[in-house]
Amino acid sequence: MVVIVRCAPMASRRATDETESVLDDVLSRVRLRASISASLRLAGAWSFDLGRDARAHFYVVTEGSARIVASGRKPTRLDAHDVALVAAGTDHALRDGWSGASTAAREVRWPAKGVVELDGGGPVARLLTGCLHVDERHAAPLWSALPDVLVVRARRARAIPALDAVLRLLDGDAVTRGPGGHALAARLADVLVIEMVREHLRTSTRELHGWLSASRDPRLARSIAAMHRAPGEAWSVDRLARIAGMSRTTFATQFSAQVGRAPLEYLRALRLQHAAMLLRDDEHASIAEVAAQVGYGSEPAFRRAFKRWASTAPARFRRLASE
């Protein structure tokens, strides 16, 4: 699925406080770590086949045009100053924007890092490419809520102060020159991705997925926000339904239909994500204290649930996170 962000009526751009609260919580758990992969200057017919990478990719077109060809989907054209985010695990290729061929005449090897130039005798395209490094267990709620290909067009990007500022700084190599330049570019890329996600939430009136779709329903949003604010609470379907102002049956049915999982199943995953964040960030909290904070009355039960979710014990997870 491809979503292109365009200007939307003011009414549709006002996200509820609950939705923004949930998005803030999800992004804080994910801890995006972006990195700049390469600066490309390409002329002629060219293609990069990225395959099904476990990382998410972003592309900024600074000159010319390009196409993102995701498996089984119509190609998405990118023009100068458009920016695209391709979700992790999406089988896709990056191709020239002018030849119109389903496969490019010349395939270029994807660079590990640096600058790639190709003079094939044709229109020139300049792109900045990057990747997102995240823990998939934490990123799953984010990717489940976003389309496979998210595009913010140049006109809209210029209207968003933070996004416009980042794109101007990334346009060229000045930001990477000098001490700490690549680290600065990576932090700018973090802001770039977060602003794209926020803009998708602000402007999209359709094609939202998972908890993001549910959080646009004011009733479901209240229950989702309540769980995110206090994952360790003794939540029940009845209590969540009351917060939503719905009957138990209607709440459970609509929640499952929009989020893709039952309320208490969503809560269990949320608690374990929160536990992982506590293990990573609070070295002084014991395993028993972490278990209690996320609503487990039994430390052994927490240890078993966490190991099923993370494929490793809580103590080992903490050690690995600190390395």
XYZ file of C-alpha atoms in Angstrom:
323
model
C 0.000 0.000 0.000
C 1.235 3.497 -0.883
C 0.069 6.629 0.915
C 0.869 10.114 -0.352
C 0.468 12.996 2.075
C -1.284 16.052 0.672
C -2.825 19.107 2.222
C -6.016 18.225 4.075
C -8.902 20.265 5.489
C -8.216 21.723 8.906
C -10.822 19.507 10.549
C -9.085 16.355 9.380
C -5.678 17.661 10.455
C -6.576 18.009 14.127
C -5.465 14.831 15.889
C -6.986 14.243 19.298
C -4.899 14.662 22.432
C -5.301 10.927 23.009
C -3.921 10.080 19.570
C -0.920 12.345 20.014
C -0.284 10.860 23.452
C -0.273 7.323 22.045
C 1.999 8.319 19.151
C 4.451 9.979 21.554
C 4.517 6.813 23.643
C 5.056 4.524 20.643
C 7.862 6.686 19.250
C 9.570 6.900 22.638
C 9.590 3.094 22.867
C 10.861 2.576 19.325
C 13.969 4.761 19.782
C 14.552 5.386 16.099
C 18.207 5.426 15.075
C 18.554 6.695 11.546
C 21.721 6.687 9.489
C 22.618 8.176 6.127
C 23.549 5.392 3.701
C 24.683 7.197 0.585
C 24.473 10.265 -1.594
C 23.595 9.304 -5.162
C 24.199 11.176 -8.416
C 22.779 9.066 -11.222
C 22.252 9.716 -14.915
C 20.584 7.467 -17.454
C 18.602 4.308 -16.785
C 19.478 2.741 -13.428
C 18.074 0.514 -10.712
C 18.768 -0.499 -7.120
C 17.077 -3.694 -5.969
C 16.761 -3.444 -2.166
C 14.818 -6.683 -1.725
C 13.057 -7.377 1.581
C 15.352 -5.602 4.024
C 14.661 -5.885 7.743
C 15.414 -2.166 8.030
C 13.189 0.685 6.925
C 14.555 2.983 4.203
C 14.041 6.648 3.462
C 14.793 8.574 0.287
C 15.124 12.303 -0.282
C 15.164 13.451 -3.909
C 17.223 16.639 -4.168
C 17.240 16.866 -7.971
C 15.453 15.119 -10.827
C 13.144 12.177 -10.222
C 13.048 8.516 -9.228
C 10.556 5.689 -8.753
C 9.948 3.347 -5.856
C 8.730 -0.006 -7.140
C 7.298 -2.072 -4.288
C 6.436 -5.708 -4.932
C 2.934 -6.098 -6.332
C 2.219 -2.361 -6.344
C 2.081 0.438 -8.869
C 5.374 2.417 -9.008
C 5.484 5.589 -6.931
C 7.147 8.539 -8.637
C 9.268 10.916 -6.584
C 10.166 14.368 -7.877
C 12.619 16.960 -6.587
C 12.306 17.573 -2.832
C 9.821 14.743 -2.295
C 10.669 12.423 0.581
C 9.624 8.785 1.035
C 9.709 6.264 3.869
C 9.555 2.550 2.999
C 8.524 0.338 5.919
C 10.786 -2.420 7.161
C 10.345 -5.712 5.343
C 8.903 -4.151 2.189
C 10.330 -5.782 -0.952
C 11.170 -2.829 -3.201
C 13.493 -1.340 -5.788
C 14.596 2.226 -6.512
C 14.677 3.123 -10.209
C 15.138 6.093 -12.483
C 12.088 8.293 -12.905
C 12.108 8.849 -16.625
C 12.707 5.647 -18.634
C 9.285 4.127 -17.928
C 10.674 0.599 -18.177
C 9.537 -2.005 -15.681
C 13.157 -3.032 -15.265
C 15.972 -0.548 -15.621
C 18.635 -0.894 -18.304
C 21.458 -0.890 -15.806
C 21.454 -2.212 -12.251
C 23.804 -0.499 -9.827
C 25.241 -2.193 -6.787
C 23.872 -0.682 -3.580
C 26.667 1.158 -1.730
C 27.628 0.443 1.843
C 28.227 4.145 2.455
C 29.467 7.258 0.721
C 28.867 8.833 -2.675
C 27.858 6.946 -5.812
C 27.994 8.524 -9.250
C 26.789 6.993 -12.506
C 26.889 8.769 -15.856
C 24.658 6.855 -18.209
C 23.794 9.644 -20.628
C 20.364 10.847 -19.586
C 18.506 12.957 -17.043
C 20.320 13.400 -13.745
C 18.853 12.457 -10.405
C 20.371 13.234 -7.011
C 19.146 11.398 -3.928
C 20.027 11.036 -0.301
C 19.321 7.589 1.095
C 19.215 6.244 4.616
C 18.122 3.402 6.879
C 16.369 3.061 10.215
C 17.845 0.785 12.840
C 15.291 -0.290 15.424
C 14.476 -3.223 17.666
C 11.729 -4.952 15.712
C 9.849 -5.895 18.881
C 9.460 -2.206 19.677
C 8.980 -1.109 16.059
C 6.184 -3.579 15.291
C 3.397 -1.240 16.542
C 4.778 1.550 14.367
C 5.119 -0.469 11.157
C 1.701 -2.065 11.667
C 0.142 1.404 11.717
C 1.893 2.812 8.635
C 1.599 2.086 4.907
C 4.364 0.238 3.112
C 5.380 3.412 1.269
C 4.752 6.820 2.818
C 5.443 9.908 0.688
C 5.448 13.561 1.671
C 5.398 15.756 -1.416
C 7.682 18.781 -1.715
C 4.886 21.318 -1.476
C 3.660 19.851 1.801
C 7.177 19.349 3.187
C 7.942 23.045 2.675
C 4.864 23.935 4.746
C 6.126 21.988 7.789
C 8.826 24.134 9.466
C 10.758 21.296 11.126
C 10.661 19.060 8.045
C 11.575 21.921 5.705
C 14.539 22.896 7.904
C 15.853 19.325 8.024
C 15.531 18.862 4.255
C 17.407 22.113 3.613
C 20.225 21.024 5.913
C 20.430 17.594 4.280
C 20.425 19.056 0.742
C 24.130 18.878 -0.082
C 27.128 17.609 1.806
C 27.838 20.632 3.995
C 26.189 19.054 7.027
C 28.494 16.001 6.931
C 31.724 17.963 6.582
C 33.787 18.528 9.686
C 33.922 16.774 13.061
C 30.708 15.010 14.014
C 29.127 15.651 10.638
C 27.811 12.142 10.076
C 26.428 11.960 13.625
C 24.636 15.272 13.015
C 23.194 13.977 9.739
C 21.928 10.866 11.528
C 20.144 12.969 14.163
C 18.601 15.107 11.427
C 17.397 11.907 9.772
C 15.721 10.942 13.073
C 13.760 14.199 12.963
C 12.952 13.658 9.292
C 11.310 10.290 9.932
C 9.425 11.422 13.044
C 8.047 14.457 11.204
C 6.893 12.229 8.334
C 5.011 9.962 10.729
C 3.454 12.954 12.511
C 2.371 14.462 9.199
C 0.799 11.177 8.137
C -1.229 11.190 11.320
C -2.222 14.846 10.977
C -3.374 14.680 7.375
C -4.572 11.157 6.592
C -8.317 10.678 6.517
C -8.178 7.104 5.240
C -5.912 4.083 4.909
C -4.761 4.249 8.516
C -3.893 0.919 10.079
C -3.908 -0.801 13.467
C -3.828 1.252 16.645
C -3.347 4.420 14.567
C -6.683 3.810 12.856
C -8.382 3.011 16.158
C -6.906 6.079 17.823
C -8.736 8.291 15.329
C -11.999 7.027 16.823
C -12.456 9.268 19.921
C -14.001 6.420 21.917
C -11.343 3.821 21.175
C -8.650 6.478 21.479
C -9.590 7.056 25.113
C -9.108 3.399 25.985
C -5.863 3.071 24.027
C -4.442 6.217 25.623
C -5.413 4.951 29.081
C -3.477 1.714 28.521
C -0.435 3.600 27.265
C -0.493 6.009 30.200
C -0.643 3.197 32.764
C 0.171 -0.234 31.263
C 0.550 -1.705 34.757
C -3.047 -0.967 35.739
C -5.400 -3.898 36.331
C -7.264 -3.260 33.101
C -10.232 -5.419 32.106
C -12.340 -5.342 28.971
C -15.262 -4.051 31.048
C -13.216 -1.183 32.456
C -11.771 -0.225 29.073
C -15.252 -0.342 27.533
C -16.516 2.062 30.197
C -13.687 4.478 29.421
C -14.656 4.274 25.756
C -18.318 4.799 26.600
C -19.316 1.616 24.786
C -20.863 -1.695 25.676
C -18.404 -4.490 26.381
C -19.361 -6.438 23.257
C -19.298 -3.434 20.929
C -15.977 -2.237 22.342
C -14.295 -5.643 22.045
C -15.600 -6.145 18.502
C -14.625 -2.695 17.221
C -11.250 -2.714 18.973
C -10.327 -6.084 17.470
C -11.558 -5.064 14.014
C -9.548 -1.837 13.916
C -6.426 -2.744 15.887
C -6.147 -6.306 14.616
C -5.960 -7.921 18.048
C -8.174 -8.205 21.122
C -7.900 -5.505 23.834
C -6.128 -7.676 26.403
C -3.814 -9.125 23.772
C -2.858 -5.561 22.844
C -2.335 -4.805 26.537
C -0.055 -7.816 27.017
C 2.189 -6.726 24.150
C 2.193 -3.150 25.435
C 3.238 -4.294 28.916
C 6.151 -6.312 27.557
C 7.282 -3.415 25.356
C 7.183 -1.179 28.432
C 9.087 -3.773 30.445
C 11.804 -3.876 27.782
C 12.121 -0.094 27.946
C 12.444 -0.234 31.755
C 15.066 -2.984 31.570
C 17.003 -0.957 29.038
C 16.750 2.454 30.725
C 16.544 1.778 34.483
C 19.526 -0.302 35.553
C 18.604 0.011 39.224
C 15.165 -1.598 38.940
C 15.146 -5.296 39.802
C 13.365 -7.833 37.604
C 10.672 -8.139 40.284
C 10.187 -4.353 40.327
C 9.906 -4.220 36.545
C 7.374 -7.056 36.635
C 5.259 -5.197 39.199
C 5.421 -1.926 37.251
C 3.954 -3.574 34.163
C 1.145 -5.358 35.981
C 2.566 -8.813 36.708
C 1.874 -10.023 40.242
C 4.216 -12.967 39.771
C 7.862 -12.548 38.821
C 8.120 -16.095 37.379
C 5.036 -15.449 35.213
C 6.645 -12.234 33.967
C 9.917 -14.002 33.201
C 8.103 -16.660 31.171
C 5.997 -14.120 29.261
C 9.000 -11.892 28.534
C 11.096 -14.797 27.274
C 8.285 -15.878 24.899
C 8.058 -12.330 23.580
C 11.748 -11.401 23.393
C 13.217 -14.900 22.858
C 15.575 -14.199 25.740
C 15.361 -13.857 29.531
C 14.898 -10.381 31.063
C 18.358 -10.336 32.664
C 20.092 -11.281 29.413
C 17.981 -8.728 27.508
C 19.223 -6.043 29.925
C 22.858 -7.084 29.454
C 22.590 -7.044 25.671
C 20.838 -3.654 25.707
C 23.694 -2.140 27.710
C 26.405 -3.307 25.313
